[in-house]
Coordinates of C-alpha atoms in Angstrom, one line a residue:
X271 CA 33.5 20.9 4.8
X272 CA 34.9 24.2 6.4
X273 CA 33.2 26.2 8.7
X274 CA 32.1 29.6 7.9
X275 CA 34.4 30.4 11.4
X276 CA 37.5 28.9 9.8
X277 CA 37.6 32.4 7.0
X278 CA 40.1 34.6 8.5
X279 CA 38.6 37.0 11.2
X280 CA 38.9 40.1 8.5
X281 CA 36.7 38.5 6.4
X282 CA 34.2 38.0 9.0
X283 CA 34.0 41.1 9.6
X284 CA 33.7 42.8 7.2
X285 CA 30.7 40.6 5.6
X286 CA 29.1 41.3 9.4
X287 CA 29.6 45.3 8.9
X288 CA 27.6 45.6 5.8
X289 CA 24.7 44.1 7.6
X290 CA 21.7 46.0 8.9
X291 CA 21.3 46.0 13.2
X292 CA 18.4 43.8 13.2
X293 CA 20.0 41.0 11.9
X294 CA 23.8 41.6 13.8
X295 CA 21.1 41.6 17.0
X296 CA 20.1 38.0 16.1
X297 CA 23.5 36.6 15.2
X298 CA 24.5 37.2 19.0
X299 CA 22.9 34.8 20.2
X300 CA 23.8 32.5 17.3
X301 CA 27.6 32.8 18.1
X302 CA 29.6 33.8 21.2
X303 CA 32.1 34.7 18.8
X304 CA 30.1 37.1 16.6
X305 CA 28.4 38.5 19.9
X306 CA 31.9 39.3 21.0
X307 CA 33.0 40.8 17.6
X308 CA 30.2 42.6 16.8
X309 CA 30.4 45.0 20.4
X310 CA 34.3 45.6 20.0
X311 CA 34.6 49.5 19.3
X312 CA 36.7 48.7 16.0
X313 CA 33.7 46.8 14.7
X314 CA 30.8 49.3 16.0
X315 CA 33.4 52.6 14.0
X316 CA 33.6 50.2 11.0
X317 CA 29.7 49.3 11.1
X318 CA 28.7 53.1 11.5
X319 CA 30.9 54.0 8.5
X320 CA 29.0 52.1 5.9
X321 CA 26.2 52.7 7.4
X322 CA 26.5 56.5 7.4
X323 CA 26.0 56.0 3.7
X324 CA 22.7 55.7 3.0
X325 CA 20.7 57.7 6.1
X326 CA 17.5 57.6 6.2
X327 CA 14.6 60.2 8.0
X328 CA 13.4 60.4 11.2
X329 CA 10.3 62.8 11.4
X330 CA 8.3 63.7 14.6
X331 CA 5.2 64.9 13.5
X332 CA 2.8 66.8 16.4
X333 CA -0.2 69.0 16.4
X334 CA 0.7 71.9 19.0
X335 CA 3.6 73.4 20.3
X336 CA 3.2 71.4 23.6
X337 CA 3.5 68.2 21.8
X338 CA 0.8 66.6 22.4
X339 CA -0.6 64.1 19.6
X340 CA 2.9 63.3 18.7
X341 CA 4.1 61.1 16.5
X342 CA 8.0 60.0 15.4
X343 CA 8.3 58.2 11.7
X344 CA 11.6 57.0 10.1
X345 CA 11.7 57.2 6.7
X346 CA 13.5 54.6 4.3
X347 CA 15.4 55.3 1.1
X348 CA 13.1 58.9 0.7
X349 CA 14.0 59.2 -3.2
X350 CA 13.5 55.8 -4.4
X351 CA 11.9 52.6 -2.8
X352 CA 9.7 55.0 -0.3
X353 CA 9.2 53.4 3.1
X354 CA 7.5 54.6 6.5
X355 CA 6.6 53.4 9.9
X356 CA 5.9 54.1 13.1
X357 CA 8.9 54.2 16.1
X358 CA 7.4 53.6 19.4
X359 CA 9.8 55.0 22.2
X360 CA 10.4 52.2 24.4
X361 CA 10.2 54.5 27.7
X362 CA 8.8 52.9 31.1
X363 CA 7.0 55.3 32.3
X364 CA 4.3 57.5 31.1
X365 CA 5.3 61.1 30.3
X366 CA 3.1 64.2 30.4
X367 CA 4.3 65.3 27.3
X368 CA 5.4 63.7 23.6
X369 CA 9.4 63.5 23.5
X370 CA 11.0 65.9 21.4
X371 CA 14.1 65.4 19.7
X372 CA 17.1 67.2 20.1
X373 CA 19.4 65.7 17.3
X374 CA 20.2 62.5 16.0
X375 CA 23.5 61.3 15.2
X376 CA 25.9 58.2 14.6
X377 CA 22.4 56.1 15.2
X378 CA 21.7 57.9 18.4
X379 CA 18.6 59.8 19.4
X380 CA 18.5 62.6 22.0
X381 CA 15.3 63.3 23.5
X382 CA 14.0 65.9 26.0
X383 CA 11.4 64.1 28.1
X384 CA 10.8 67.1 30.4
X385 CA 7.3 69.3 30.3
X386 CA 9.8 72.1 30.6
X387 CA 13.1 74.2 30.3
X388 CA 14.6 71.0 28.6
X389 CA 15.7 69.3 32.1
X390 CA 15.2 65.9 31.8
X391 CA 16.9 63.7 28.8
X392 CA 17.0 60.4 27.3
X393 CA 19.5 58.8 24.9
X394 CA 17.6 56.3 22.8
X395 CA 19.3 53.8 19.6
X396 CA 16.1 52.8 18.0
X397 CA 17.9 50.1 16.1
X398 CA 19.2 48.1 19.0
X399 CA 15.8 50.0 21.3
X400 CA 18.4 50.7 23.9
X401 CA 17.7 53.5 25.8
X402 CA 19.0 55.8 29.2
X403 CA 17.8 58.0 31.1
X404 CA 20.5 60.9 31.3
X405 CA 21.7 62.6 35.0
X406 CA 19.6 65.8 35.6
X407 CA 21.5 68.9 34.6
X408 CA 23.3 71.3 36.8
X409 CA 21.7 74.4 36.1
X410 CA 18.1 74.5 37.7
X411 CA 15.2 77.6 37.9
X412 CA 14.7 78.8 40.9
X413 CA 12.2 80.6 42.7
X414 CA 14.6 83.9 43.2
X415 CA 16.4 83.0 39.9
X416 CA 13.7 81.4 37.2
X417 CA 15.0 80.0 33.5
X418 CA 14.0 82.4 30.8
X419 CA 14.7 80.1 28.0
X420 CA 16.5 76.7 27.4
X421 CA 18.5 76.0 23.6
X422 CA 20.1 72.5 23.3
X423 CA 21.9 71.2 21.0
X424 CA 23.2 67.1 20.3
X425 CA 26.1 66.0 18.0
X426 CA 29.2 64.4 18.2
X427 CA 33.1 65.3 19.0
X428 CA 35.4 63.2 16.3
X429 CA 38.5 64.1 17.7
X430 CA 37.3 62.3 21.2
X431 CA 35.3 60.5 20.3
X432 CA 32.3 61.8 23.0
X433 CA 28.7 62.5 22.0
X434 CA 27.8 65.7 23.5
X435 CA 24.9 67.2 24.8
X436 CA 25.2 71.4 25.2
X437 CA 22.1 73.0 27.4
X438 CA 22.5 76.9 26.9
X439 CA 20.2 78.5 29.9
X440 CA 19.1 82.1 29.3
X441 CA 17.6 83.7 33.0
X442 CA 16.7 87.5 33.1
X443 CA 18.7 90.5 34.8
X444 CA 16.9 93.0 37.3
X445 CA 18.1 95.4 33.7
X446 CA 15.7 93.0 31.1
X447 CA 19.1 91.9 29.6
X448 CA 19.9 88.7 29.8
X449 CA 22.1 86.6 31.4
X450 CA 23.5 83.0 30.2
X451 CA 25.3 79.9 31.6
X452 CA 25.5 77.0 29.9
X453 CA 26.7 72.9 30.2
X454 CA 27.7 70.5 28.5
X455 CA 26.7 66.3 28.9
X456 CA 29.5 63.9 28.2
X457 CA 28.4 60.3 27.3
X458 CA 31.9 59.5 28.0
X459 CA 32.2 60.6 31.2
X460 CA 28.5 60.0 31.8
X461 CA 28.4 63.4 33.8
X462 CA 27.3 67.5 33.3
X463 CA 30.1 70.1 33.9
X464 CA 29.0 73.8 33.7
X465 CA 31.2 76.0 30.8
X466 CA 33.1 79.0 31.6
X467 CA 33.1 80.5 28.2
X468 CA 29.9 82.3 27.8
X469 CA 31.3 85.6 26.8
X470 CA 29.4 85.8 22.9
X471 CA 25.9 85.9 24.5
X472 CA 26.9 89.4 26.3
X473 CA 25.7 90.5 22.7
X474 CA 23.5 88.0 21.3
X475 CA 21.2 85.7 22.8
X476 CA 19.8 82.5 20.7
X477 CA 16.4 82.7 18.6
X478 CA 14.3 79.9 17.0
X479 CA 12.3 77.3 17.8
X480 CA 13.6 73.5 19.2
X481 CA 14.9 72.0 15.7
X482 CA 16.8 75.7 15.0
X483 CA 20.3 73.8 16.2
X484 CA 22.7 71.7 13.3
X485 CA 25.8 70.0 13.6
X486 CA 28.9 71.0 11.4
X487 CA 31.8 69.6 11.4
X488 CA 32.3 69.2 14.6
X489 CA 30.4 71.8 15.9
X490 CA 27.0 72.8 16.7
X491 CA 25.3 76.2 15.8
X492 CA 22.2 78.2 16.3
X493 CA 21.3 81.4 15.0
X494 CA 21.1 84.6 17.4
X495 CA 19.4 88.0 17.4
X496 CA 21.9 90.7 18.5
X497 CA 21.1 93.0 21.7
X498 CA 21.4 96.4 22.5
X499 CA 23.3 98.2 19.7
X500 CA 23.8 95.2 17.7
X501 CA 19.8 94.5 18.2
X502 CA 19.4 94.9 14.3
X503 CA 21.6 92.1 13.4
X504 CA 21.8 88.6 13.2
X505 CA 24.7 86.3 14.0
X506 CA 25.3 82.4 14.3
X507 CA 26.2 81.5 17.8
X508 CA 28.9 78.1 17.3
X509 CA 30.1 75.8 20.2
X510 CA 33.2 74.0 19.2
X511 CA 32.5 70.3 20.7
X512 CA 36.3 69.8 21.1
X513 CA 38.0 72.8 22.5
X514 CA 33.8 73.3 24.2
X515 CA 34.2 76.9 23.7
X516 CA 31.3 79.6 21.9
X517 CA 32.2 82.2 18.9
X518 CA 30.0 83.9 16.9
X519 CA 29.5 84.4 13.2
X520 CA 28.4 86.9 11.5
X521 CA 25.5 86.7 8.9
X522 CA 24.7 88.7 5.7
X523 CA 22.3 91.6 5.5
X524 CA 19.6 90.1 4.1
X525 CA 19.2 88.0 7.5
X526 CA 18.0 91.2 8.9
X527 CA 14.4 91.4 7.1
X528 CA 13.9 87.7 6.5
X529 CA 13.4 84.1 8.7
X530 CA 16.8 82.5 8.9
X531 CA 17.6 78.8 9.6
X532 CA 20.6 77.7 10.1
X533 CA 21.6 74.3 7.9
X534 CA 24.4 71.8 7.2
X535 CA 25.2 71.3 3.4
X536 CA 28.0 69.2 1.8
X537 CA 30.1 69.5 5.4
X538 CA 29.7 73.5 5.3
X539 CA 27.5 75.6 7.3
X540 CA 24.7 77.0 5.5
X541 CA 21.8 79.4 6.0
X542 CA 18.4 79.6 4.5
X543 CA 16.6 82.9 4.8
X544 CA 12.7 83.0 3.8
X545 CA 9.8 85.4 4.6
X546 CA 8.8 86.4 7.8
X547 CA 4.9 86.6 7.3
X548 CA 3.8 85.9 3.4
X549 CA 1.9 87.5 1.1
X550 CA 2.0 87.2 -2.2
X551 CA 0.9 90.5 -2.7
X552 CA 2.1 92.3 -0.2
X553 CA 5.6 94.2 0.5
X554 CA 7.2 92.1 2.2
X555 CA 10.0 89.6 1.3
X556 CA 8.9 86.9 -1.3
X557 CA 12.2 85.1 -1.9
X558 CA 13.9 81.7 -0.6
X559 CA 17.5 81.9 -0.5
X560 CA 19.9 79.6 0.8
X561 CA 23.4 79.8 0.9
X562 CA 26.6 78.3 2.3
X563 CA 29.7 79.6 4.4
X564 CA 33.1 78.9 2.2
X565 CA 36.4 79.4 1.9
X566 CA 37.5 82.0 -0.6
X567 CA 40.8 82.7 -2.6
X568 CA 41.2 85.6 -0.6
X569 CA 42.0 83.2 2.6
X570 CA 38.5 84.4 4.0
X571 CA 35.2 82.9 4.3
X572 CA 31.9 84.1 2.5
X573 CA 29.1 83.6 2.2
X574 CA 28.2 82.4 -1.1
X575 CA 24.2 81.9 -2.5
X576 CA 23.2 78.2 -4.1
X577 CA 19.3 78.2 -4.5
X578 CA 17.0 81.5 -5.0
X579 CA 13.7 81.3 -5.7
X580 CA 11.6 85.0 -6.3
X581 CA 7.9 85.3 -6.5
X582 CA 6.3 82.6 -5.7
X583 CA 3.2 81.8 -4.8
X584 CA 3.3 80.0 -1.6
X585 CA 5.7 80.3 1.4
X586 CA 8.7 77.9 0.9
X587 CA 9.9 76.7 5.1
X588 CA 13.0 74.7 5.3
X589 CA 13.3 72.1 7.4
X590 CA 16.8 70.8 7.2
X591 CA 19.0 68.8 4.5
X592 CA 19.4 65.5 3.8
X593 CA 22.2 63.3 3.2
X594 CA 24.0 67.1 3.7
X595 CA 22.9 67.5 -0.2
X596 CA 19.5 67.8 -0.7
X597 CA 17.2 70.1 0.8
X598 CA 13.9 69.4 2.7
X599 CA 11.6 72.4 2.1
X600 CA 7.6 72.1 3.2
X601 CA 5.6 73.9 0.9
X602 CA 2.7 75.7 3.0
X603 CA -1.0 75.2 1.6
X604 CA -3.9 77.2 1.8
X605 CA -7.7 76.6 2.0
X606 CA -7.8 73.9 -1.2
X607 CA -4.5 72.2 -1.0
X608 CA -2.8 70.8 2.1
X609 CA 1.4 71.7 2.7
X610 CA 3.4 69.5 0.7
X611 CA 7.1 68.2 1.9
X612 CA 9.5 67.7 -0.7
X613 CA 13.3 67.5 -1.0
X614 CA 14.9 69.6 -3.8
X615 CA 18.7 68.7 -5.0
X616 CA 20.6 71.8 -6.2
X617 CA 23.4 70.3 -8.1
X618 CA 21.1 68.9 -10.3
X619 CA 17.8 70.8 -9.6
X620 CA 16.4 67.6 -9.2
X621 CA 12.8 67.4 -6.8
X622 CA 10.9 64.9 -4.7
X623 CA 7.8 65.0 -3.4
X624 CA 7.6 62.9 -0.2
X625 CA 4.4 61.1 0.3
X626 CA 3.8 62.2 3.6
X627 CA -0.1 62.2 5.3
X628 CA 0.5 64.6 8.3
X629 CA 2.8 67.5 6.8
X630 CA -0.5 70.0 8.0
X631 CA 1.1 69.5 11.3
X632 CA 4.5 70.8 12.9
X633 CA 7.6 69.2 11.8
X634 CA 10.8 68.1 12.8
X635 CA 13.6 66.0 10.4
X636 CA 16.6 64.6 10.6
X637 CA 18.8 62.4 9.2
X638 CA 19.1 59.1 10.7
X639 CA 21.9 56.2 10.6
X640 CA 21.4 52.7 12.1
X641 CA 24.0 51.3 14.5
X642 CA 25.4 49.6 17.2
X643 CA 26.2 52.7 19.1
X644 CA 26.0 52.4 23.0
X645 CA 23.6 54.8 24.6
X646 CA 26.2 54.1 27.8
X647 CA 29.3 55.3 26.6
X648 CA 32.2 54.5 28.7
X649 CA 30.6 53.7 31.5

């Protein structure tokens, strides 16, 4: 009788890529051959592809702002056959602080390990429980010169096929102004390089919390407050991951008076604006919108609205998309009902509650891929 190892070598491989990592991890050390096939590059892209399919959720759940009682979940199949557990971050030595993750993408995790100014990082595949401790960045505080604020941002450059980590470091002028450098981690290269092109903070400097960074198409972006005379407007600040250079975008009015998150949906940048401080009763600005940046007939791009939602009755705070379709939105509670997290379709106005025990606490989400991605690059 034939051997399974006399189908052609196609065959093989394909039947091996629509398998999940747990099991490719076994069959290495069933056959040489499969160990051999299933770590080529061709095999890992092909693997990643189908699995990029069906994403699932990875949710770090913590109490303060200083992390502390932390906890990461991944969430399976959120719409239909709900499942959750626990990831345990196999680090191997004790940190002062709960990790906090700066992007996951093509299966790997970014976290920042540091108890401060986002200095010390760690690229983790929690299907495969690889892990790395990254080099320490370039750009330090000082006692004559200390960091202001530290943005990051994690995601992936297609056309060389580099994940990149960008570290944009704001430190204050003698003037109250501030004044930016930024870097950028190659896990090709395995090595920081300091960026010359920091010209688009002279007039905006990034705003929002740690999760306030998204990946689209090939480039990362974060919202921005405008200084000086622009200090009444509101831009998104975008570092192309292949050419590594910043531009800015400008945002519609209504960013001026409202939240804004910036969001990926359906491979377009995308924006959701939502009340500052609620009250139901109060003046103030009681509407959810969220809307995409897209090309128009006039060769220009606009922003166009999606979802709006007036007068309701509890704040609406989005938390990022799913599958780059649906939306995750946390519905804040009150006294007599705890938040609620749910993820809301708008194509067909379809929405899901996600049984969720912790959503009282602070949030972060993501969507998450398994693969066989090395957290060591080329190196």
């Amino acid at each position: 009788m034939a051997s399974s190892l006399s189908l052609p070598q196609t065959t093989i491989s394909d039947i091996l890529s629509r398998l999940p990592v747990k099991s490719l991890t076994r069959f290495k050390s069933v056959s040489k051959d499969w160990a051999y096939l299933t770590s080529t590059p061709a095999f890992v892209s092909d693997h990643l592809r189908r699995s990029s399919s069906d994403p699932s959720l990875i949710v770090r759940c913590y109490n303060t702002q200083s992390g502390f009682d932390s906890v990461i979940l991944l969430i399976t199949d959120p719409t239909e056959n709900f499942a959750c557990r626990h990831l345990a971050v196999p680090l191997d030595e004790p940190l002062p602080l709960f990790p906090k993750i700066v992007g996951s993408i093509g299966g790997l995790v970014c976290l920042d390990v540091s108890p401060c100014y986002a200095s010390d990082f760690v690229l983790w595949n929690p299907g495969t429980k690889q892990f790395k401790h990254l080099p320490f960045p370039l750009i330090a505080s000082t006692r004559s010169n200390p960091i202001w604020l530290v943005f990051v941002g994690f995601g992936f450059d297609s056309f060389n096929n580099d994940y990149k980590l960008v570290r944009i470091v704001s430190f204050k002028r003698n003037d109250g102004l501030p004044f930016v450098r930024a870097e950028v981690y190659s896990w090709k290269e395995g090595v920081w390089k300091e960026l010359e092109d920091t010209v688009c903070f002279d007039s905006a400097i990034i705003c929002g919390g740690q999760d306030g960074v998204v990946v689209v198409d090939g480039s990362l972006n974060w919202v921005a407050i405008g200084l000086q005379r622009y200090a009444d407007r509101k831009v998104v600040i975008s570092f192309d991951m292949r050419r590594e250079v910043f531009k800015t975008i400008p945002l519609p009015a209504l960013t001026r008076i409202g939240n804004v998150k910036v969001m990926s949906y359906m491979g377009l940048l995308a924006i959701a604006v939502y009340p500052l401080v609620f009250a139901a009763n109060g003046n103030n600005m009681n509407r959810f919108e969220f809307s995409v940046l897209s090309d128009c007939e006039d060769g220009r791009k606009h922003w166009t609205n999606v979802v709006l939602a007036e007068n309701f009755s509890k704040s609406l705070v989005p938390m990022g998309t799913w599958r780059d379709r649906e939306l995750m939105i946390k519905q804040m509670g009150d006294r007599d009902n705890h938040p609620k997290l749910f993820l809301y379709d708008p194509i067909d106005e379809r929405t899901k509650r996600l049984p969720i025990d912790c959503v009282d606490l602070y949030l972060q989400c993501y969507s998450h891929v398994e693969s066989l991605v090395s957290v060591d690059g080329g190196n």
